[in-house]
């Protein structure tokens, strides 16, 4: 039988697009008189860390030390994310932007079926230099840097982040959503 390596010795810094996955669950028993769509009577709501926050959550679930740097708004969704992540031991350092919403993916669910997804997002006007500094301040404490890039605008200086990590001997894992892989040149693993 193969066993997992001791993840509790690993310290991982995740940098990227932070999201909140929100689910509204309920029953459907009729069609709306306003349009041919089901009416969901919401009886339960659920929030889950998404995007880069989900990556950090999974790392913590394996027993590794997880740090998360990302961009959010100054809103209820950012607070909900931080609370959930802190409750499982993920350390967060969010660049919070006033007047911009935290990315939220809202799903209406009924009978284990997703009926609708609504995305609340705007491309972030991120301070790339500040984000790079946040990362540099944590590189001495980690063994791995994960770039969790969903193309939402948090990561705009890929090469600077990769070079900073490589200069400290930190492995870089890139998880890209796009198709331009050249921006991850120098990463340990794509």
GROMACS .gro file of C-alpha atoms in nm:
model
  190
    1UNK     CA    1   0.000   0.000   0.000
    2UNK     CA    2   0.133   0.342  -0.098
    3UNK     CA    3   0.115   0.622   0.155
    4UNK     CA    4   0.108   0.994   0.106
    5UNK     CA    5   0.422   1.195   0.175
    6UNK     CA    6   0.429   1.399   0.498
    7UNK     CA    7   0.263   1.717   0.374
    8UNK     CA    8   0.294   1.877   0.715
    9UNK     CA    9   0.657   1.955   0.627
   10UNK     CA   10   0.556   2.155   0.321
   11UNK     CA   11   0.482   2.524   0.322
   12UNK     CA   12   0.302   2.645   0.011
   13UNK     CA   13   0.227   2.999  -0.103
   14UNK     CA   14  -0.067   3.027  -0.342
   15UNK     CA   15  -0.099   3.347  -0.544
   16UNK     CA   16  -0.383   3.411  -0.782
   17UNK     CA   17  -0.744   3.474  -0.856
   18UNK     CA   18  -0.949   3.439  -0.538
   19UNK     CA   19  -1.321   3.365  -0.571
   20UNK     CA   20  -1.619   3.278  -0.359
   21UNK     CA   21  -1.836   2.992  -0.486
   22UNK     CA   22  -2.186   3.050  -0.352
   23UNK     CA   23  -2.466   2.794  -0.377
   24UNK     CA   24  -2.838   2.845  -0.324
   25UNK     CA   25  -3.015   2.511  -0.277
   26UNK     CA   26  -3.388   2.455  -0.288
   27UNK     CA   27  -3.678   2.266  -0.433
   28UNK     CA   28  -3.853   2.330  -0.761
   29UNK     CA   29  -4.213   2.238  -0.816
   30UNK     CA   30  -4.342   2.491  -1.064
   31UNK     CA   31  -4.253   2.710  -1.361
   32UNK     CA   32  -4.250   3.087  -1.326
   33UNK     CA   33  -4.550   3.269  -1.477
   34UNK     CA   34  -4.309   3.546  -1.587
   35UNK     CA   35  -4.082   3.327  -1.804
   36UNK     CA   36  -4.039   2.956  -1.882
   37UNK     CA   37  -3.794   2.894  -1.598
   38UNK     CA   38  -3.818   2.686  -1.281
   39UNK     CA   39  -3.889   2.863  -0.954
   40UNK     CA   40  -3.641   2.763  -0.684
   41UNK     CA   41  -3.759   2.797  -0.325
   42UNK     CA   42  -3.422   2.856  -0.155
   43UNK     CA   43  -3.396   2.667   0.173
   44UNK     CA   44  -3.018   2.647   0.218
   45UNK     CA   45  -2.718   2.854   0.120
   46UNK     CA   46  -2.357   2.746   0.112
   47UNK     CA   47  -2.031   2.934   0.053
   48UNK     CA   48  -1.707   2.769  -0.054
   49UNK     CA   49  -1.365   2.912  -0.134
   50UNK     CA   50  -1.312   2.906  -0.510
   51UNK     CA   51  -1.031   2.964  -0.757
   52UNK     CA   52  -0.696   3.019  -0.586
   53UNK     CA   53  -0.874   3.006  -0.248
   54UNK     CA   54  -0.987   2.651  -0.326
   55UNK     CA   55  -0.629   2.556  -0.413
   56UNK     CA   56  -0.511   2.688  -0.074
   57UNK     CA   57  -0.799   2.507   0.099
   58UNK     CA   58  -0.700   2.177  -0.064
   59UNK     CA   59  -0.336   2.225   0.035
   60UNK     CA   60  -0.440   2.283   0.396
   61UNK     CA   61  -0.666   1.974   0.381
   62UNK     CA   62  -0.358   1.767   0.293
   63UNK     CA   63  -0.191   1.894   0.610
   64UNK     CA   64   0.048   2.141   0.453
   65UNK     CA   65   0.094   2.498   0.567
   66UNK     CA   66  -0.097   2.717   0.320
   67UNK     CA   67  -0.058   3.089   0.265
   68UNK     CA   68  -0.279   3.275   0.017
   69UNK     CA   69  -0.211   3.607  -0.153
   70UNK     CA   70  -0.480   3.745  -0.380
   71UNK     CA   71  -0.706   4.033  -0.467
   72UNK     CA   72  -1.059   4.091  -0.339
   73UNK     CA   73  -1.302   4.371  -0.292
   74UNK     CA   74  -1.377   4.524   0.048
   75UNK     CA   75  -1.705   4.344   0.088
   76UNK     CA   76  -1.903   4.070   0.256
   77UNK     CA   77  -1.775   3.807   0.013
   78UNK     CA   78  -1.411   3.885   0.102
   79UNK     CA   79  -1.494   3.862   0.472
   80UNK     CA   80  -1.673   3.528   0.420
   81UNK     CA   81  -1.372   3.395   0.229
   82UNK     CA   82  -1.123   3.506   0.492
   83UNK     CA   83  -1.334   3.358   0.772
   84UNK     CA   84  -1.369   3.020   0.601
   85UNK     CA   85  -1.001   3.001   0.512
   86UNK     CA   86  -0.881   3.105   0.858
   87UNK     CA   87  -1.107   2.843   1.016
   88UNK     CA   88  -0.906   2.568   0.843
   89UNK     CA   89  -0.565   2.725   0.902
   90UNK     CA   90  -0.505   2.903   0.571
   91UNK     CA   91  -0.323   3.232   0.623
   92UNK     CA   92  -0.454   3.506   0.394
   93UNK     CA   93  -0.315   3.835   0.275
   94UNK     CA   94  -0.569   3.994   0.043
   95UNK     CA   95  -0.509   4.313  -0.150
   96UNK     CA   96  -0.855   4.460  -0.092
   97UNK     CA   97  -0.974   4.707  -0.353
   98UNK     CA   98  -1.243   4.956  -0.259
   99UNK     CA   99  -1.522   4.985  -0.512
  100UNK     CA  100  -1.452   4.652  -0.680
  101UNK     CA  101  -1.642   4.335  -0.595
  102UNK     CA  102  -1.484   4.013  -0.482
  103UNK     CA  103  -1.538   3.757  -0.757
  104UNK     CA  104  -1.850   3.553  -0.671
  105UNK     CA  105  -1.990   3.261  -0.869
  106UNK     CA  106  -2.350   3.208  -0.759
  107UNK     CA  107  -2.520   2.881  -0.850
  108UNK     CA  108  -2.890   2.799  -0.812
  109UNK     CA  109  -2.925   2.428  -0.734
  110UNK     CA  110  -3.226   2.200  -0.718
  111UNK     CA  111  -3.239   1.822  -0.688
  112UNK     CA  112  -2.859   1.799  -0.722
  113UNK     CA  113  -2.883   1.986  -1.055
  114UNK     CA  114  -2.729   2.323  -1.132
  115UNK     CA  115  -2.999   2.537  -1.291
  116UNK     CA  116  -2.815   2.866  -1.328
  117UNK     CA  117  -2.478   3.026  -1.258
  118UNK     CA  118  -2.439   3.401  -1.219
  119UNK     CA  119  -2.091   3.554  -1.214
  120UNK     CA  120  -2.027   3.876  -1.025
  121UNK     CA  121  -1.689   4.002  -1.134
  122UNK     CA  122  -1.493   4.287  -1.280
  123UNK     CA  123  -1.134   4.274  -1.397
  124UNK     CA  124  -0.921   4.390  -1.105
  125UNK     CA  125  -0.709   4.704  -1.120
  126UNK     CA  126  -0.438   4.524  -0.924
  127UNK     CA  127  -0.129   4.693  -0.782
  128UNK     CA  128   0.124   4.449  -0.935
  129UNK     CA  129   0.419   4.597  -0.747
  130UNK     CA  130   0.241   4.559  -0.413
  131UNK     CA  131   0.141   4.201  -0.497
  132UNK     CA  132   0.501   4.119  -0.589
  133UNK     CA  133   0.617   4.267  -0.258
  134UNK     CA  134   0.358   4.059  -0.067
  135UNK     CA  135   0.496   3.747  -0.236
  136UNK     CA  136   0.863   3.840  -0.180
  137UNK     CA  137   0.797   3.891   0.192
  138UNK     CA  138   0.674   3.529   0.218
  139UNK     CA  139   0.919   3.340  -0.004
  140UNK     CA  140   1.162   3.268   0.282
  141UNK     CA  141   0.882   3.084   0.464
  142UNK     CA  142   0.773   2.850   0.181
  143UNK     CA  143   0.907   2.569  -0.038
  144UNK     CA  144   0.656   2.601  -0.322
  145UNK     CA  145   0.483   2.890  -0.499
  146UNK     CA  146   0.160   2.807  -0.684
  147UNK     CA  147   0.040   3.056  -0.945
  148UNK     CA  148  -0.334   2.989  -0.964
  149UNK     CA  149  -0.425   3.189  -1.272
  150UNK     CA  150  -0.788   3.198  -1.384
  151UNK     CA  151  -0.730   3.500  -1.606
  152UNK     CA  152  -0.930   3.736  -1.383
  153UNK     CA  153  -0.654   3.996  -1.348
  154UNK     CA  154  -0.486   3.923  -1.015
  155UNK     CA  155  -0.174   3.792  -1.187
  156UNK     CA  156  -0.025   4.040  -1.430
  157UNK     CA  157   0.347   4.008  -1.355
  158UNK     CA  158   0.404   3.635  -1.397
  159UNK     CA  159   0.772   3.659  -1.485
  160UNK     CA  160   0.858   3.880  -1.188
  161UNK     CA  161   0.684   3.636  -0.953
  162UNK     CA  162   0.856   3.334  -1.108
  163UNK     CA  163   1.200   3.498  -1.101
  164UNK     CA  164   1.157   3.610  -0.738
  165UNK     CA  165   1.072   3.255  -0.634
  166UNK     CA  166   1.351   3.097  -0.837
  167UNK     CA  167   1.603   3.340  -0.683
  168UNK     CA  168   1.505   3.202  -0.341
  169UNK     CA  169   1.517   2.837  -0.454
  170UNK     CA  170   1.138   2.804  -0.432
  171UNK     CA  171   0.971   2.568  -0.680
  172UNK     CA  172   0.702   2.731  -0.895
  173UNK     CA  173   0.388   2.546  -1.004
  174UNK     CA  174   0.174   2.728  -1.260
  175UNK     CA  175  -0.193   2.639  -1.305
  176UNK     CA  176  -0.303   2.841  -1.610
  177UNK     CA  177  -0.651   2.891  -1.750
  178UNK     CA  178  -0.542   3.063  -2.072
  179UNK     CA  179  -0.350   2.942  -2.374
  180UNK     CA  180  -0.040   3.165  -2.365
  181UNK     CA  181   0.197   2.941  -2.174
  182UNK     CA  182   0.501   3.156  -2.258
  183UNK     CA  183   0.420   3.386  -1.965
  184UNK     CA  184   0.504   3.095  -1.730
  185UNK     CA  185   0.855   3.042  -1.876
  186UNK     CA  186   1.086   2.940  -1.595
  187UNK     CA  187   0.820   2.769  -1.384
  188UNK     CA  188   0.921   2.434  -1.237
  189UNK     CA  189   0.599   2.266  -1.349
  190UNK     CA  190   0.313   2.382  -1.569
   0.00000   0.00000   0.00000
